Short mmCIF file of C-alpha atoms and ligand atoms in Angstrom, two decimals:
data_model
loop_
_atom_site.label_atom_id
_atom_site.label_comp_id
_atom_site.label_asym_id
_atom_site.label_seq_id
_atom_site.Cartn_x
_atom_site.Cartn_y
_atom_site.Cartn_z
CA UNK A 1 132.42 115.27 101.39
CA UNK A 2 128.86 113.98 101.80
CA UNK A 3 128.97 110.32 101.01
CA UNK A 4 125.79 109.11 102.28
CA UNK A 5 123.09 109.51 100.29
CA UNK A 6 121.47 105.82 100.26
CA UNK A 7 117.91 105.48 99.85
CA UNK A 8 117.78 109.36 99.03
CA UNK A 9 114.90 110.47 96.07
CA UNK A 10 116.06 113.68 93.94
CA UNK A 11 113.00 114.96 92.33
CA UNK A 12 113.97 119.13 93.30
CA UNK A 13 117.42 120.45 92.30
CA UNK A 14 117.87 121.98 96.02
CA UNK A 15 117.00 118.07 97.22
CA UNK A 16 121.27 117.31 97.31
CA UNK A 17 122.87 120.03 99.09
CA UNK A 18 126.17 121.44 97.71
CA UNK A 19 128.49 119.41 99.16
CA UNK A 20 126.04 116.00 98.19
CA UNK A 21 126.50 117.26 94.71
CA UNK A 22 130.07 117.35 94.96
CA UNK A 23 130.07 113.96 96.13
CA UNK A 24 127.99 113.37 93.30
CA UNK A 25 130.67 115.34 90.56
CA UNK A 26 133.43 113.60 91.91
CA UNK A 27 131.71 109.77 91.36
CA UNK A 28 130.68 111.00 87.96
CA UNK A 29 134.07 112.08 86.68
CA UNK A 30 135.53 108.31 88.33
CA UNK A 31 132.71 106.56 86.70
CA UNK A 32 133.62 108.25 83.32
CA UNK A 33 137.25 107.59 83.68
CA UNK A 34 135.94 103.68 84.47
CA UNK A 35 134.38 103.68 81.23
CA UNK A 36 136.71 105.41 79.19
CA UNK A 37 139.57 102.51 80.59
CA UNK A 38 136.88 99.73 79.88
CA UNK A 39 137.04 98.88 83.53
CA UNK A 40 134.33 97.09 85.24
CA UNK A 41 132.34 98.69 88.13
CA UNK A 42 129.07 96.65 88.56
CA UNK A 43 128.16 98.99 91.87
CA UNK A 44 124.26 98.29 91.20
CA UNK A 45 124.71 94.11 90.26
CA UNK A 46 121.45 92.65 90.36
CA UNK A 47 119.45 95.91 91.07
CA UNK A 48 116.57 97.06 88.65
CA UNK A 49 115.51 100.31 88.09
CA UNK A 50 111.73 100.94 86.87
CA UNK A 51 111.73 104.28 84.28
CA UNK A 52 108.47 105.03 84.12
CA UNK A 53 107.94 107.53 80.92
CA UNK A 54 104.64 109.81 80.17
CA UNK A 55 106.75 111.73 77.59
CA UNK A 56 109.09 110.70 75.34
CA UNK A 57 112.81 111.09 75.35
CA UNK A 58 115.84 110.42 73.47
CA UNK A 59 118.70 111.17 76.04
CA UNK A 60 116.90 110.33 78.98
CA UNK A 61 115.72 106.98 78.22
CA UNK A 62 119.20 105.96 76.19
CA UNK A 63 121.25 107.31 79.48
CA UNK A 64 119.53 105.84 82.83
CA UNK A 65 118.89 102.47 80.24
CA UNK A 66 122.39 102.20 79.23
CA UNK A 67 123.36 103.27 82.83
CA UNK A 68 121.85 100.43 84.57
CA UNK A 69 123.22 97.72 82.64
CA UNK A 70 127.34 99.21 82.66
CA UNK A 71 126.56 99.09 86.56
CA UNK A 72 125.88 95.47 86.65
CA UNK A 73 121.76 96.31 86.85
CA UNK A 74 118.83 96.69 84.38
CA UNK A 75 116.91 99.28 83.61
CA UNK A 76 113.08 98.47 82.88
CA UNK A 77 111.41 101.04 80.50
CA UNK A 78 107.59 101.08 81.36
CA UNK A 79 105.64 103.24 78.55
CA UNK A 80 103.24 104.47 80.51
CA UNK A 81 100.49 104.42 77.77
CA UNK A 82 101.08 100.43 77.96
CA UNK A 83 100.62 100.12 81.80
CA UNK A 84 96.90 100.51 83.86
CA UNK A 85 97.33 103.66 84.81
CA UNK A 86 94.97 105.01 82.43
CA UNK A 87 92.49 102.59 83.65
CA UNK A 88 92.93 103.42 87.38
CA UNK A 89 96.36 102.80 88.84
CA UNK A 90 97.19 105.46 91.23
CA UNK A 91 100.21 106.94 91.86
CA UNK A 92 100.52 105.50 95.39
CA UNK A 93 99.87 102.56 93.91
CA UNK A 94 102.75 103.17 91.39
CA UNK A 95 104.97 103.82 94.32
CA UNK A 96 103.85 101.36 96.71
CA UNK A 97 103.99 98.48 94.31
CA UNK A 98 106.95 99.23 91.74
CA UNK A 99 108.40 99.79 95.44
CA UNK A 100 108.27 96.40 95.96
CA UNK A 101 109.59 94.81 92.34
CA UNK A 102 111.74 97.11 91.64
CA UNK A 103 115.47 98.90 93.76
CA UNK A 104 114.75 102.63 92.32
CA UNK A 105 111.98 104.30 90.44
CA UNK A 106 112.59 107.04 87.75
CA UNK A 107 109.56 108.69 86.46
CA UNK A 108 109.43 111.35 83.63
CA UNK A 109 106.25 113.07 83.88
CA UNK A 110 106.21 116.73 82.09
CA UNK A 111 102.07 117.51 82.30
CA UNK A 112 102.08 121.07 83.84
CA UNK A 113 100.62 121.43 87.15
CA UNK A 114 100.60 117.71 87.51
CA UNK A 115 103.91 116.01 86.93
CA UNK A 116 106.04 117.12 89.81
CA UNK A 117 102.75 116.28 92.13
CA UNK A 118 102.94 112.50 90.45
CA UNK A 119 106.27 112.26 91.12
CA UNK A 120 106.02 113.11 94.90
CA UNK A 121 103.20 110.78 95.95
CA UNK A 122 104.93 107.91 94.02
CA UNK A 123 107.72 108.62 96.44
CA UNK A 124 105.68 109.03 99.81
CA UNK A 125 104.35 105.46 99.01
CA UNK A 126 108.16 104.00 98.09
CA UNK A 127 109.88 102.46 99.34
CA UNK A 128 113.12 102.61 97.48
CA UNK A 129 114.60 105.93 96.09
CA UNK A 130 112.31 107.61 93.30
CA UNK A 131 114.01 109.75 90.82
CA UNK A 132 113.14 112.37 88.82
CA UNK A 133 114.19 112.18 84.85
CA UNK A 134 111.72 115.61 84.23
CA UNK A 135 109.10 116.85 85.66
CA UNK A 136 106.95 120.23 85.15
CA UNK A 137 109.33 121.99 87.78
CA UNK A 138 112.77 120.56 87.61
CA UNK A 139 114.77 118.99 85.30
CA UNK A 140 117.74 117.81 87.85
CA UNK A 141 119.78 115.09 85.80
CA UNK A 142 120.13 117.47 83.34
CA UNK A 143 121.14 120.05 85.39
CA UNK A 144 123.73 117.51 86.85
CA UNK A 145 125.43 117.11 83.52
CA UNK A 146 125.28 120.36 82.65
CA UNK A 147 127.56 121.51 86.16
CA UNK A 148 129.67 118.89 85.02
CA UNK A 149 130.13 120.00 81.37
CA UNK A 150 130.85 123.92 82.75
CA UNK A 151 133.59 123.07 85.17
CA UNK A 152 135.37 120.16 82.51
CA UNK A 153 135.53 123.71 80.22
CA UNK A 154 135.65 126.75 82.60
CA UNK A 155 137.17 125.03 85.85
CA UNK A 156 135.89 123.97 89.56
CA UNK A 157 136.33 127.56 90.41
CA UNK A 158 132.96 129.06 88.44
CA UNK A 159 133.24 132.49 90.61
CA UNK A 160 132.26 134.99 88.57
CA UNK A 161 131.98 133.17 85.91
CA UNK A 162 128.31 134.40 84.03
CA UNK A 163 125.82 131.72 82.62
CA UNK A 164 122.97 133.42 80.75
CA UNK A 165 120.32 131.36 81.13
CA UNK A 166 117.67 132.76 77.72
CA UNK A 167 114.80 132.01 76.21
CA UNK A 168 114.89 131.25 72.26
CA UNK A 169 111.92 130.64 70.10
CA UNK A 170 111.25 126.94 68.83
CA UNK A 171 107.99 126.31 66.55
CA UNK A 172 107.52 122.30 67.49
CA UNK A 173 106.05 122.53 70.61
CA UNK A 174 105.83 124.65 73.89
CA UNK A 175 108.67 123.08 75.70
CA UNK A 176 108.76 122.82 79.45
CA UNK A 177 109.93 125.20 82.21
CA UNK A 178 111.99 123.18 84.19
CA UNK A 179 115.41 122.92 82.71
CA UNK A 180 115.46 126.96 83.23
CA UNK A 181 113.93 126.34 86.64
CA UNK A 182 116.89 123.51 87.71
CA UNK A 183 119.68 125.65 86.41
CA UNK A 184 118.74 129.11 88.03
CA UNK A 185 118.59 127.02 91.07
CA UNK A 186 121.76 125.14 90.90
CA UNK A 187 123.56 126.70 89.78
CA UNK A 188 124.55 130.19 92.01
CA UNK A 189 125.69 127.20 94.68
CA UNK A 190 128.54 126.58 92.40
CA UNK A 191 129.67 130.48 92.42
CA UNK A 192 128.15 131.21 88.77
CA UNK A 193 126.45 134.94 87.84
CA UNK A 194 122.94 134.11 86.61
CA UNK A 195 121.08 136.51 84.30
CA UNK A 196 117.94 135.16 83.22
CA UNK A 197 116.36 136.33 79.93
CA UNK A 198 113.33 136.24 78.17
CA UNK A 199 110.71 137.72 76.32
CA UNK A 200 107.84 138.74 78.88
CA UNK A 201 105.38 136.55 78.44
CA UNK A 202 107.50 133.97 79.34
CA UNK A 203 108.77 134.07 83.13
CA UNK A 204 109.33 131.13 84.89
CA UNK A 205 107.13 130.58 87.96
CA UNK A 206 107.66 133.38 90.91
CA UNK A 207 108.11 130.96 93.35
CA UNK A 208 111.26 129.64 91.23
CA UNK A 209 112.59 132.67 90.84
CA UNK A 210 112.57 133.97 93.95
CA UNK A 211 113.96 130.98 95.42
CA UNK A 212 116.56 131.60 92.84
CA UNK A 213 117.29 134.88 93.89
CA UNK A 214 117.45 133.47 97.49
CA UNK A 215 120.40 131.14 96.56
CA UNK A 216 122.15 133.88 94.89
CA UNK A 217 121.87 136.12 97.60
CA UNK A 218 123.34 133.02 99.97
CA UNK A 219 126.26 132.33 98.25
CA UNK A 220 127.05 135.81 97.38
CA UNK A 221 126.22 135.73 93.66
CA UNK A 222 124.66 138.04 91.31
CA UNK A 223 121.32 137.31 89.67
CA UNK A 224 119.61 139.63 87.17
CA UNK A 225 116.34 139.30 85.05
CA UNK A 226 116.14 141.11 81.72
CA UNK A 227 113.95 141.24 78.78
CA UNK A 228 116.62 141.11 75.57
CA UNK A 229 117.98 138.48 74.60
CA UNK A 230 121.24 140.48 73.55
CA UNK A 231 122.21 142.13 76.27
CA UNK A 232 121.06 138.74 78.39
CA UNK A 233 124.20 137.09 76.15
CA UNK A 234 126.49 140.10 76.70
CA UNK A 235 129.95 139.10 77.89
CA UNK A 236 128.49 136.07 78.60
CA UNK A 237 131.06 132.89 79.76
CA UNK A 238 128.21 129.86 79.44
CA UNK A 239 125.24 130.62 77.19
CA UNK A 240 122.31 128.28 77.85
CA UNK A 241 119.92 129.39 75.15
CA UNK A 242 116.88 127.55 74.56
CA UNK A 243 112.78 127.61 74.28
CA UNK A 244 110.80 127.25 76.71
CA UNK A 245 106.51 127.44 76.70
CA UNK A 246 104.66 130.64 77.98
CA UNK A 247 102.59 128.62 80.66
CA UNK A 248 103.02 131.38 83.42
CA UNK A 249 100.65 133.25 81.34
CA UNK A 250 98.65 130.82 79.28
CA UNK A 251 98.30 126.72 79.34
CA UNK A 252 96.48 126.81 76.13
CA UNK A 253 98.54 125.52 73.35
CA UNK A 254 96.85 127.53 70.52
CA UNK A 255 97.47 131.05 72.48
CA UNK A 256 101.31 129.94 73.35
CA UNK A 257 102.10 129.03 69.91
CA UNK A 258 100.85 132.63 68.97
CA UNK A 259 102.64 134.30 71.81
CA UNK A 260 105.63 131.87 71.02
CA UNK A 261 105.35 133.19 67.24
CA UNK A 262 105.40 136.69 67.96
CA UNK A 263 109.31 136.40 69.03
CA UNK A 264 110.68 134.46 66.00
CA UNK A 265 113.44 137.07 66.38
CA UNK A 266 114.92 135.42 69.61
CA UNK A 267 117.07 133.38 67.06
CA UNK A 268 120.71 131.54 69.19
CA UNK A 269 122.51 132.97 66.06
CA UNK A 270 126.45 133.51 65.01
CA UNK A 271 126.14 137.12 65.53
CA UNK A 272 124.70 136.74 68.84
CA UNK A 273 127.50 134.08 70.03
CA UNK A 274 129.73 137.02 69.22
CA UNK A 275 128.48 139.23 71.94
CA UNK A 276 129.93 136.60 74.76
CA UNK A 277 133.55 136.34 75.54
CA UNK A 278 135.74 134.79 73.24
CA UNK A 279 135.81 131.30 74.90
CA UNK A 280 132.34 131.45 75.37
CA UNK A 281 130.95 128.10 75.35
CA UNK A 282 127.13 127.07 73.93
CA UNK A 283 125.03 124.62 75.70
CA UNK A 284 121.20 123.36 75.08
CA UNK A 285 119.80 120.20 77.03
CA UNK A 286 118.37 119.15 73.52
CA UNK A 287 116.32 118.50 71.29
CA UNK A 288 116.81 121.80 69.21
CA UNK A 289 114.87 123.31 66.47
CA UNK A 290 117.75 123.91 64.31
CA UNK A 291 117.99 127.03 62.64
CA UNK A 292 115.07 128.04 64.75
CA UNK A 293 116.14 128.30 67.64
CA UNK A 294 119.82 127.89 67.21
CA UNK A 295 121.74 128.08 63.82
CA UNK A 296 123.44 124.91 63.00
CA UNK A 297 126.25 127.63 62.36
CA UNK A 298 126.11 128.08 66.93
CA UNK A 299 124.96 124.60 67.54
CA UNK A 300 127.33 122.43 65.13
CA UNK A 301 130.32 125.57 65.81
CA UNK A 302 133.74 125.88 67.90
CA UNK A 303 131.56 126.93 70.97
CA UNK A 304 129.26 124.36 71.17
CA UNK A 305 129.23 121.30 74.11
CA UNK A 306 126.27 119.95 73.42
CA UNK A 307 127.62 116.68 72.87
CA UNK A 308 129.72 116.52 75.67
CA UNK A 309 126.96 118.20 77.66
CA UNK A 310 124.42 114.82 76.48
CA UNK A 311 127.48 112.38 77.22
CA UNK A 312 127.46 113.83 80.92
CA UNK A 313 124.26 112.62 81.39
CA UNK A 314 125.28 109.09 81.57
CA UNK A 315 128.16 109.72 84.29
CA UNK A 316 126.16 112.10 86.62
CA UNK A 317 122.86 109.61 86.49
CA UNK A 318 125.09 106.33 87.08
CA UNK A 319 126.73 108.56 89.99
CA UNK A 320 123.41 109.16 91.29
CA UNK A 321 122.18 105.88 91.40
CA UNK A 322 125.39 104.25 92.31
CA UNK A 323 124.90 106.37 95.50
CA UNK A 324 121.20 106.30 96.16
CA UNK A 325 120.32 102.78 94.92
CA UNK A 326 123.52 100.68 96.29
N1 CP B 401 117.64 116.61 77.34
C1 CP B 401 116.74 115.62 77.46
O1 CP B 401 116.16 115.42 78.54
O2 CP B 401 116.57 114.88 76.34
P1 CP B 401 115.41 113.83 76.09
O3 CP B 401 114.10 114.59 76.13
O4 CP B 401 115.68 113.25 74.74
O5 CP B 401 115.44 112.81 77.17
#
């Protein structure tokens, strides 16, 4: 067991090595059973976290907020629209001077080609641990919860186990990349098959995927790539279906929405569930578009974790900075 992980950042999914997130799993599941027995454990008393948002969340915010203040901290939510930044604060000076209020900065930061940069000069000019609640590229807190949630269902031992990983069409917006990104990385380190499926227009970025295939290769996993979303969800034990935008081959919102629209057919449906096993289990990271992108028939069915899957956040994220920010 890696235990030490004080004044460590996680911004990348590959930043904790295996055994680091095992340390982190293990925390998580004793911080759950804490809370669960009402019992105290105020491992961050007197600490403040600054959560620095450019995009709005639900989970996020509710989960690192709420986090903070059951481990004896506070959690400071800094709209970023209400700050200076727009009128000239840098992001070394983000990091250099939140460094120096605050015990941990958390910044979520989505803007393609520019959030994952943000977040990585804040933390060359911190210095206390900077984490990452989304960027562009990764998504790792979610990815956290989401290891968490497949071995409370399917076990520690994930070997052979297959996770699909597809794309589904939503019609709100083009939604990031990186919660495919984090989980393609992750998780083949935990023993898990990984096909990867989408229509495409929509690949994730090469770099990503080959870093993917890397890790799979390492820990002696398989890793495939195909183009249909059914036989992506084939025999299936974990599907992870959700949208994501086209931005590997267009930023521009107007042409995504049109390439988005011309796969309204990549539906998470009941007839599709069916073509997993059995005990097949459902997951999305959330928000959905309901009956959109998943039938409420899949998302609000016997398969479906999505609740557990957004409770997990809490435990994994208090883990984290129980470890990082102590
Ligand atoms: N899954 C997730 O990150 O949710 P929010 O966007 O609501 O934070």
């Amino acid at each position: 067991m890696q235990s030490f992980l004080h004044g460590r950042d996680l911004i990348g999914d590959l930043d904790f090595s295996k055994e680091e997130v095992e340390t982190v799993l293990e925390l998580a599941w004793d911080l759950k059973r804490k809370r669960a027995l009402n019992e105290a454990h105020p491992y961050l008393r007197d600490r403040v976290l600054a959560m620095l948002f450019f995009f709005s969340s639900t989970r996020t915010r509710g989960s690192f907020e709420a986090g903070m203040a059951q481990l004896g901290g506070h959690g400071a939510f800094i709209e970023s629209t209400t700050t200076q930044i727009a009128h000239g604060d840098t992001a070394k000076e983000i990091g250099e001077i939140y460094g120096r209020y605050f015990d941990g900065i958390a910044v979520r930061h989505c803007d393609w080609q520019i959030g994952n940069g943000y977040i990585n000069e804040v933390a060359r000019n911190s210095r206390v641990p900077v984490l990452n609640m989304q960027c562009d590229v990764y998504h790792p807190f979610q990815c956290l919860a989401d290891l968490m949630t497949i071995m409370e269902k399917k076990g520690r031992d994930l070997r052979k186990k297959k996770i699909v990983v597809s794309w589904a069409y939503a019609a709100s917006y083009l939604k990031p990349i990186s919660v495919p990104q984090s989980l393609i990385l992750q998780m083949p380190r935990f023993g898990m098959d990984v096909t990867l499926s989408y229509p495409k227009e929509f690949q994730l970025m090469p770099e990503i995927e080959q870093q993917a295939k890397d890790e799979a290769k390492r820990w002696g996993t398989a890793f495939d790539i195909v183009h249909d979303m059914d036989e992506g969800i084939k025999d299936a034990d974990i599907v992870y279906a959700k949208s994501w935008g086209p931005l590997l081959t267009t930023a521009d919102g107007k042409e995504g929405k049109v390439l988005q629209d011309s796969h309204k057919d990549w539906i998470m449906d009941g007839r599709r569930m069916n073509l997993a096993k059995s005990d097949a289990i459902y997951m999305h990271p959330l928000p959905a578009d309901r009956n959109i992108e998943v039938t409420d028939e899949v998302i609000d069915g016997i398969h479906s974790v999505v609740y557990d899957e957004a409770e997990n956040r809490l435990h994994t994220q208090k883990a984290v900075m129980a470890l990082t920010m102590s």
